CSV table of C-alpha atoms (C1' of nucleotides) in Angstrom, one decimal:
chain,number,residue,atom,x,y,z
H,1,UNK,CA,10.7,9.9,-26.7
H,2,UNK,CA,9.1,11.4,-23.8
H,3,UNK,CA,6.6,8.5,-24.0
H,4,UNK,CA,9.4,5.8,-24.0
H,5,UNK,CA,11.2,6.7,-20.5
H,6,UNK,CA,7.7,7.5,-19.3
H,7,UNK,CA,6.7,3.7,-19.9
H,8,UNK,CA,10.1,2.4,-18.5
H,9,UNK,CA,9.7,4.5,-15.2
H,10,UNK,CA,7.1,2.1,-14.8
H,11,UNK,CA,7.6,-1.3,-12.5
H,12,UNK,CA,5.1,-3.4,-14.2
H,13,UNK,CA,5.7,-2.3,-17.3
H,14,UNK,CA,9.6,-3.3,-17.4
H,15,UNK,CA,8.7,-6.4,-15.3
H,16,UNK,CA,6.3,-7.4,-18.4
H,17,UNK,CA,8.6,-6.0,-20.8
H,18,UNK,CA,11.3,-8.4,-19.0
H,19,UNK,CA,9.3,-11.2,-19.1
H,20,UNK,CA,8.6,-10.7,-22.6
H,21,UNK,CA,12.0,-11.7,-23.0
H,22,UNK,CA,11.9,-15.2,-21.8
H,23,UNK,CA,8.2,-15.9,-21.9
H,24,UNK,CA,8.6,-19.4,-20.5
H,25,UNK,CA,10.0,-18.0,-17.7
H,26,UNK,CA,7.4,-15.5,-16.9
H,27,UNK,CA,4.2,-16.2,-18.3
H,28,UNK,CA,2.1,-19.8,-18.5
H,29,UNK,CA,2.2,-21.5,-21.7
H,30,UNK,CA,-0.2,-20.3,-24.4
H,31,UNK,CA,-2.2,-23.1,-26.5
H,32,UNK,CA,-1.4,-21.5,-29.9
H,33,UNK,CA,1.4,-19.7,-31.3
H,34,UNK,CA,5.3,-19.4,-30.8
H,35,UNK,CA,6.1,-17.2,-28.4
H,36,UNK,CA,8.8,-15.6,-29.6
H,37,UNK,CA,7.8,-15.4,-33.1
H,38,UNK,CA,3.8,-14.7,-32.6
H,39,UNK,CA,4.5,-13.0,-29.0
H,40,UNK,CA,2.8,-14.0,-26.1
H,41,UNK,CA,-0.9,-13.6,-25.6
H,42,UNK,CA,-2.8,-11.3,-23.6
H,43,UNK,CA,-4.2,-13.7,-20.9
H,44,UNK,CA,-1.0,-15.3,-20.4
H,45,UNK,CA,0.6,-12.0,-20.0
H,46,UNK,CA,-2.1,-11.0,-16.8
H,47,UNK,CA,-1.9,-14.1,-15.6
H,48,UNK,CA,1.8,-14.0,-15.1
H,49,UNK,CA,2.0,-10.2,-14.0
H,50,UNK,CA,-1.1,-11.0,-11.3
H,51,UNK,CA,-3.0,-7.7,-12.0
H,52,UNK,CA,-7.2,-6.8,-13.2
H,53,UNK,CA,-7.4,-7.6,-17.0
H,54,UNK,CA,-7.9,-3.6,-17.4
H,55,UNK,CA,-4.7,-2.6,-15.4
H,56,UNK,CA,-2.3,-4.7,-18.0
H,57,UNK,CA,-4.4,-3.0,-20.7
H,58,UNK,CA,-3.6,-0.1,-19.5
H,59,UNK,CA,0.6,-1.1,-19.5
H,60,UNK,CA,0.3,-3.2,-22.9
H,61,UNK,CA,-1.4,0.0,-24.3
H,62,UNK,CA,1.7,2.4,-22.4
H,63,UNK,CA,4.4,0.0,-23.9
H,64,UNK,CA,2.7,0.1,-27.2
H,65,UNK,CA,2.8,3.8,-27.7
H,66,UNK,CA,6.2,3.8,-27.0
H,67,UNK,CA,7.2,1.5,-29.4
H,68,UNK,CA,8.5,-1.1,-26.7
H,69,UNK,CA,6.6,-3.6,-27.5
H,70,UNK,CA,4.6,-5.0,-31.2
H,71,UNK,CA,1.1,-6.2,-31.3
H,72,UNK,CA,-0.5,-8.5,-33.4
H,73,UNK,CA,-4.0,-9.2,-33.6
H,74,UNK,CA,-5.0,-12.6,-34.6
H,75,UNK,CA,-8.6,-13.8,-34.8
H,76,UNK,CA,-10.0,-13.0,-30.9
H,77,UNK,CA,-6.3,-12.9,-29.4
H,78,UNK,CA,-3.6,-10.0,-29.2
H,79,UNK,CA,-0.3,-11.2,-29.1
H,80,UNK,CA,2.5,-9.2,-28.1
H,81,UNK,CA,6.6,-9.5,-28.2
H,82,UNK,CA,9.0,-6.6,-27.6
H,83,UNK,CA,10.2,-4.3,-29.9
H,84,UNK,CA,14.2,-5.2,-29.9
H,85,UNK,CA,15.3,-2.4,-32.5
H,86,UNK,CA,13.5,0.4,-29.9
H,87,UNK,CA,15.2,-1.4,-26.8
H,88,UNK,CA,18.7,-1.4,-28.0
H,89,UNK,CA,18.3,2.2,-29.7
H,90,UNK,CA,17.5,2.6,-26.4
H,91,UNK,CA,20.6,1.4,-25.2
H,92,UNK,CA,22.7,2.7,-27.4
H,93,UNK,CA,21.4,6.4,-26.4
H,94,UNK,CA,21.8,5.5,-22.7
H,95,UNK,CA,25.3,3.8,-23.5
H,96,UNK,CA,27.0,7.2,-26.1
H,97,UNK,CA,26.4,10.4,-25.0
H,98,UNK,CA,22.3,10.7,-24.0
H,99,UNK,CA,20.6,11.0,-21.2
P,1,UNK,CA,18.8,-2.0,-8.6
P,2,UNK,CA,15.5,-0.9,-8.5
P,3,UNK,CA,16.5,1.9,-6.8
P,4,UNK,CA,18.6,3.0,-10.2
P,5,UNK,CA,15.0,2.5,-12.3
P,6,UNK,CA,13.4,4.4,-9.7
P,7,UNK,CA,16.0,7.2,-10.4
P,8,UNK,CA,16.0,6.7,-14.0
P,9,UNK,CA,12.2,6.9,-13.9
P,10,UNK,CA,12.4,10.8,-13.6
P,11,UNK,CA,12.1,13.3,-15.9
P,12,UNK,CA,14.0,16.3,-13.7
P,13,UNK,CA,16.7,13.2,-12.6
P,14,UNK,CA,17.3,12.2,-16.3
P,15,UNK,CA,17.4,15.7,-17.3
P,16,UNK,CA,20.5,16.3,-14.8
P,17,UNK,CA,21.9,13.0,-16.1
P,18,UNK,CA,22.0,14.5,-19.4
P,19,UNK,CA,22.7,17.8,-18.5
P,20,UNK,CA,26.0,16.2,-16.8
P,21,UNK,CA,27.4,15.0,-19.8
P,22,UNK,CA,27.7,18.2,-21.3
P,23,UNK,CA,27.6,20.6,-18.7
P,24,UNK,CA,28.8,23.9,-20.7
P,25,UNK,CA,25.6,23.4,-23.1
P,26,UNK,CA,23.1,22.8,-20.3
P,27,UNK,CA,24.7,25.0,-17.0
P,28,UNK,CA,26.4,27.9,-16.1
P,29,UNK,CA,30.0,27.8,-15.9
P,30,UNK,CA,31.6,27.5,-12.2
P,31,UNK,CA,34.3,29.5,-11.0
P,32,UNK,CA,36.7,26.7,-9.6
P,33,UNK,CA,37.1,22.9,-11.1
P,34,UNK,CA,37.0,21.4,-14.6
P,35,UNK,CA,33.0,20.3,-14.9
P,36,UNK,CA,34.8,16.7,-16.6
P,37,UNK,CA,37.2,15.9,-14.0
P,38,UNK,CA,35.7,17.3,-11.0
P,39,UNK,CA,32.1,17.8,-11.8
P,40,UNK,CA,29.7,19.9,-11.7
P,41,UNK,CA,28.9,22.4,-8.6
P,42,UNK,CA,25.7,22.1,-7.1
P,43,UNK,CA,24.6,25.6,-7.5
P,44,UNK,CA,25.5,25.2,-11.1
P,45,UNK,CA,22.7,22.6,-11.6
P,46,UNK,CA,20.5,24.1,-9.6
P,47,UNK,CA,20.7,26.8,-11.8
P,48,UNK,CA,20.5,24.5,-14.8
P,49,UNK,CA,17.1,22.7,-14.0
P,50,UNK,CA,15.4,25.9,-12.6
P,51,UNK,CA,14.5,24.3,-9.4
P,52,UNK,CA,14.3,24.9,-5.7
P,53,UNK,CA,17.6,24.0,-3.6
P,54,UNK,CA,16.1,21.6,-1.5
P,55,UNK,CA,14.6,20.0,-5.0
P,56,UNK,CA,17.7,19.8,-6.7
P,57,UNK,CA,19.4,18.2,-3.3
P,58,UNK,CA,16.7,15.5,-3.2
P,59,UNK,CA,17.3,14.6,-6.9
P,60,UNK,CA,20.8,14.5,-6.7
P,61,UNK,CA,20.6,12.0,-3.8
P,62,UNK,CA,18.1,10.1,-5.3
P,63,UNK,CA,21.1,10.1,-8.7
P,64,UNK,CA,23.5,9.2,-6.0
P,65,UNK,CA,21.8,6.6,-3.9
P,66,UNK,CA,21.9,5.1,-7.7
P,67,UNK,CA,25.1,5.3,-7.9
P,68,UNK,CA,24.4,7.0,-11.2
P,69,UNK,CA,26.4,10.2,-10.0
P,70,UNK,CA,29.6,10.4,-8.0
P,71,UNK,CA,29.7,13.2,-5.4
P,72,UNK,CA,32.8,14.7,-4.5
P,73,UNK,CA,33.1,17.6,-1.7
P,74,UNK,CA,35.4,20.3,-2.2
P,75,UNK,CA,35.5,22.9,0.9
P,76,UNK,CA,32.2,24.2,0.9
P,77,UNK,CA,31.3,22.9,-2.6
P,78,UNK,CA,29.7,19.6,-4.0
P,79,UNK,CA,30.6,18.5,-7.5
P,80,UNK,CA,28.4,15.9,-9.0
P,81,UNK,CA,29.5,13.9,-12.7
P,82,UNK,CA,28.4,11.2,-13.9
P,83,UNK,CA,29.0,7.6,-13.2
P,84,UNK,CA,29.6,6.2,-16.3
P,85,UNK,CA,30.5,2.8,-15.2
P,86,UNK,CA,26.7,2.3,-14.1
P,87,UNK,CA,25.2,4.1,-17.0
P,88,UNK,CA,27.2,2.0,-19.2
P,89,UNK,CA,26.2,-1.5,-17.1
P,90,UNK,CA,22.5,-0.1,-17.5
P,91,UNK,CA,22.9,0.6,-21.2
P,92,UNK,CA,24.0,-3.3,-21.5
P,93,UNK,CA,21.6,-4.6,-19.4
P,94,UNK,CA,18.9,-2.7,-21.6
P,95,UNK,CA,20.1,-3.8,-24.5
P,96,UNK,CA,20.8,-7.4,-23.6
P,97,UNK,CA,18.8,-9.8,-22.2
P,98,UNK,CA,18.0,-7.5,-19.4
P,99,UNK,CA,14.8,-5.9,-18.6
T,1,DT,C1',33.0,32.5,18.4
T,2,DG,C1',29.8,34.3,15.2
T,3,DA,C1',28.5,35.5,10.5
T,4,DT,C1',28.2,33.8,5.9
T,5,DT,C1',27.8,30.7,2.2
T,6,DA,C1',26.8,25.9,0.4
T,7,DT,C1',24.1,22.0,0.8
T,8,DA,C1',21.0,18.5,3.2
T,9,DT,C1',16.9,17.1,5.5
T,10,DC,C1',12.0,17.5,6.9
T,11,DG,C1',6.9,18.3,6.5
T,12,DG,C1',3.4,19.1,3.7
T,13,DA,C1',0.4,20.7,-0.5
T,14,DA,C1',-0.6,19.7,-5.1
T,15,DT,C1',-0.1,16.7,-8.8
T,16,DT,C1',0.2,12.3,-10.9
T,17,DA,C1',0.4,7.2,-11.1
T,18,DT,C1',-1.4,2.8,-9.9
T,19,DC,C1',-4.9,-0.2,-10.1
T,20,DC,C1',-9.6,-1.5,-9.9
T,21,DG,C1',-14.6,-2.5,-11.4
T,22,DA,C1',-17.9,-1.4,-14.8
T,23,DT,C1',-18.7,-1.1,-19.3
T,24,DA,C1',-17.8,-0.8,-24.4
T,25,DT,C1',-15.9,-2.9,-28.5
T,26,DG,C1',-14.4,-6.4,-31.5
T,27,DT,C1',-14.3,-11.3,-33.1
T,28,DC,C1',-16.0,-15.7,-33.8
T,29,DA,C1',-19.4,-19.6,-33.6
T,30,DA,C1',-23.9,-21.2,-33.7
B,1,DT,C1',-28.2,-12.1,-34.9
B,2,DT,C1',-27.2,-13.6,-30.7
B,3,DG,C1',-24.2,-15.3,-27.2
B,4,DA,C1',-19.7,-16.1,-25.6
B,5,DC,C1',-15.1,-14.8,-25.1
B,6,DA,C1',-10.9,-11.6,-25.6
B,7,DT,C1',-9.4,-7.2,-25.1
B,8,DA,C1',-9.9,-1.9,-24.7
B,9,DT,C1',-11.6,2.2,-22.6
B,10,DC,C1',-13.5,5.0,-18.8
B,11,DG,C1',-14.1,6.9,-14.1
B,12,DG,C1',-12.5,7.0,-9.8
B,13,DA,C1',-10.3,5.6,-5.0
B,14,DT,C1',-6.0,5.2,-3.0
B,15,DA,C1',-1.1,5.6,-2.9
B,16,DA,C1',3.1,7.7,-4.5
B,17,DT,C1',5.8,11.6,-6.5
B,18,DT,C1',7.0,16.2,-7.3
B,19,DC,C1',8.3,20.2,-5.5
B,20,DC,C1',8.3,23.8,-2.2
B,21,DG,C1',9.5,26.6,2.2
B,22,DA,C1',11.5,26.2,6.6
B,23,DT,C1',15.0,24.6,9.0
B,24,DA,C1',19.3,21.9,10.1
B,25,DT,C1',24.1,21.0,9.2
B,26,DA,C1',28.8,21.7,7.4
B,27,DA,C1',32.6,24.5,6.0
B,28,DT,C1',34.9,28.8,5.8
B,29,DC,C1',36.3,33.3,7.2
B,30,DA,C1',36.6,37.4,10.1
DNA sequence: TGATTATATCGGAATTATCCGATATGTCAA
DNA sequence: TTGACATATCGGATAATTCCGATATAATCA
């Protein structure tokens, strides 16, 4: 829990988490793979946030651990998409009576 | 906007957030003033958190500036509740197809 | 007015975050 | 198994945050 608003005190990390969201939007078009049912691939991800290859590992690897986002390793590629049912439980603590 | 992440982003400003919705579990009681209607007295939170005064008073500007706390001064006091029209806003932009 | 109490602002020391380059690991193709 | 590519991890320089004490301001009361 403490990891979760720890990762979304971050700018980066909501503006990928954000962009995550609408992919097309955000990030270059991948060659393989749905976006929203695969996730969006690492190297489209730093390319679209502009930061070192090792800085967005580092985020991916911050969002992961708090359950914001999934990953799915296929073949040489990691693919990620957010985690909707952690976002809005998210929400819904914010929204009722949590922090 | 990003100024209410920024806020948000903080453990010791989330912990007041909380703390603020149920004030009798998380501070001392004040003398004067319902802690729902008219808030909660600044020494009262100070207390609370276990901070120095001129900490507290930057966090609760920081809460304000956010617009995630209303301030009202009474006399010599300052009673701080929750916004909830922004934390609600938040919650929906969360859950939505916000950030 | 001057003393007292409540809160705000300021300057800075210590901690932590941001972001990078270098390097390690993991996967595939030849 | 070697080489090429995708991603992860590590160490560190710089920038930002956290939190404090000192001090300023604001309100009240004698």
């Amino acid at each position: 829990m403490i990891e979760l608003f720890k990762a979304l005190s971050n700018r980066k990390g909501l503006e990928i988490l954000h962009g995550l969201k609408h992919p097309e939007k955000h990030f270059p078009p991948q060659d393989e793979g749905d976006v929203h049912t695969v996730g969006v691939c690492f190297s489209s991800i730093q390319e679209g946030v502009g930061l070192s290859q090792s800085t967005v590992s580092d985020y991916l690897a911050t969002l992961q651990r708090a359950s914001l986002v999934e990953v799915r390793r296929i073949g040489q590629w990691t693919y990620y998409k957010r985690n909707e049912a952690t976002i809005r439980a998210l929400a819904e603590i914010l929204g009722k009576g949590g922090s």
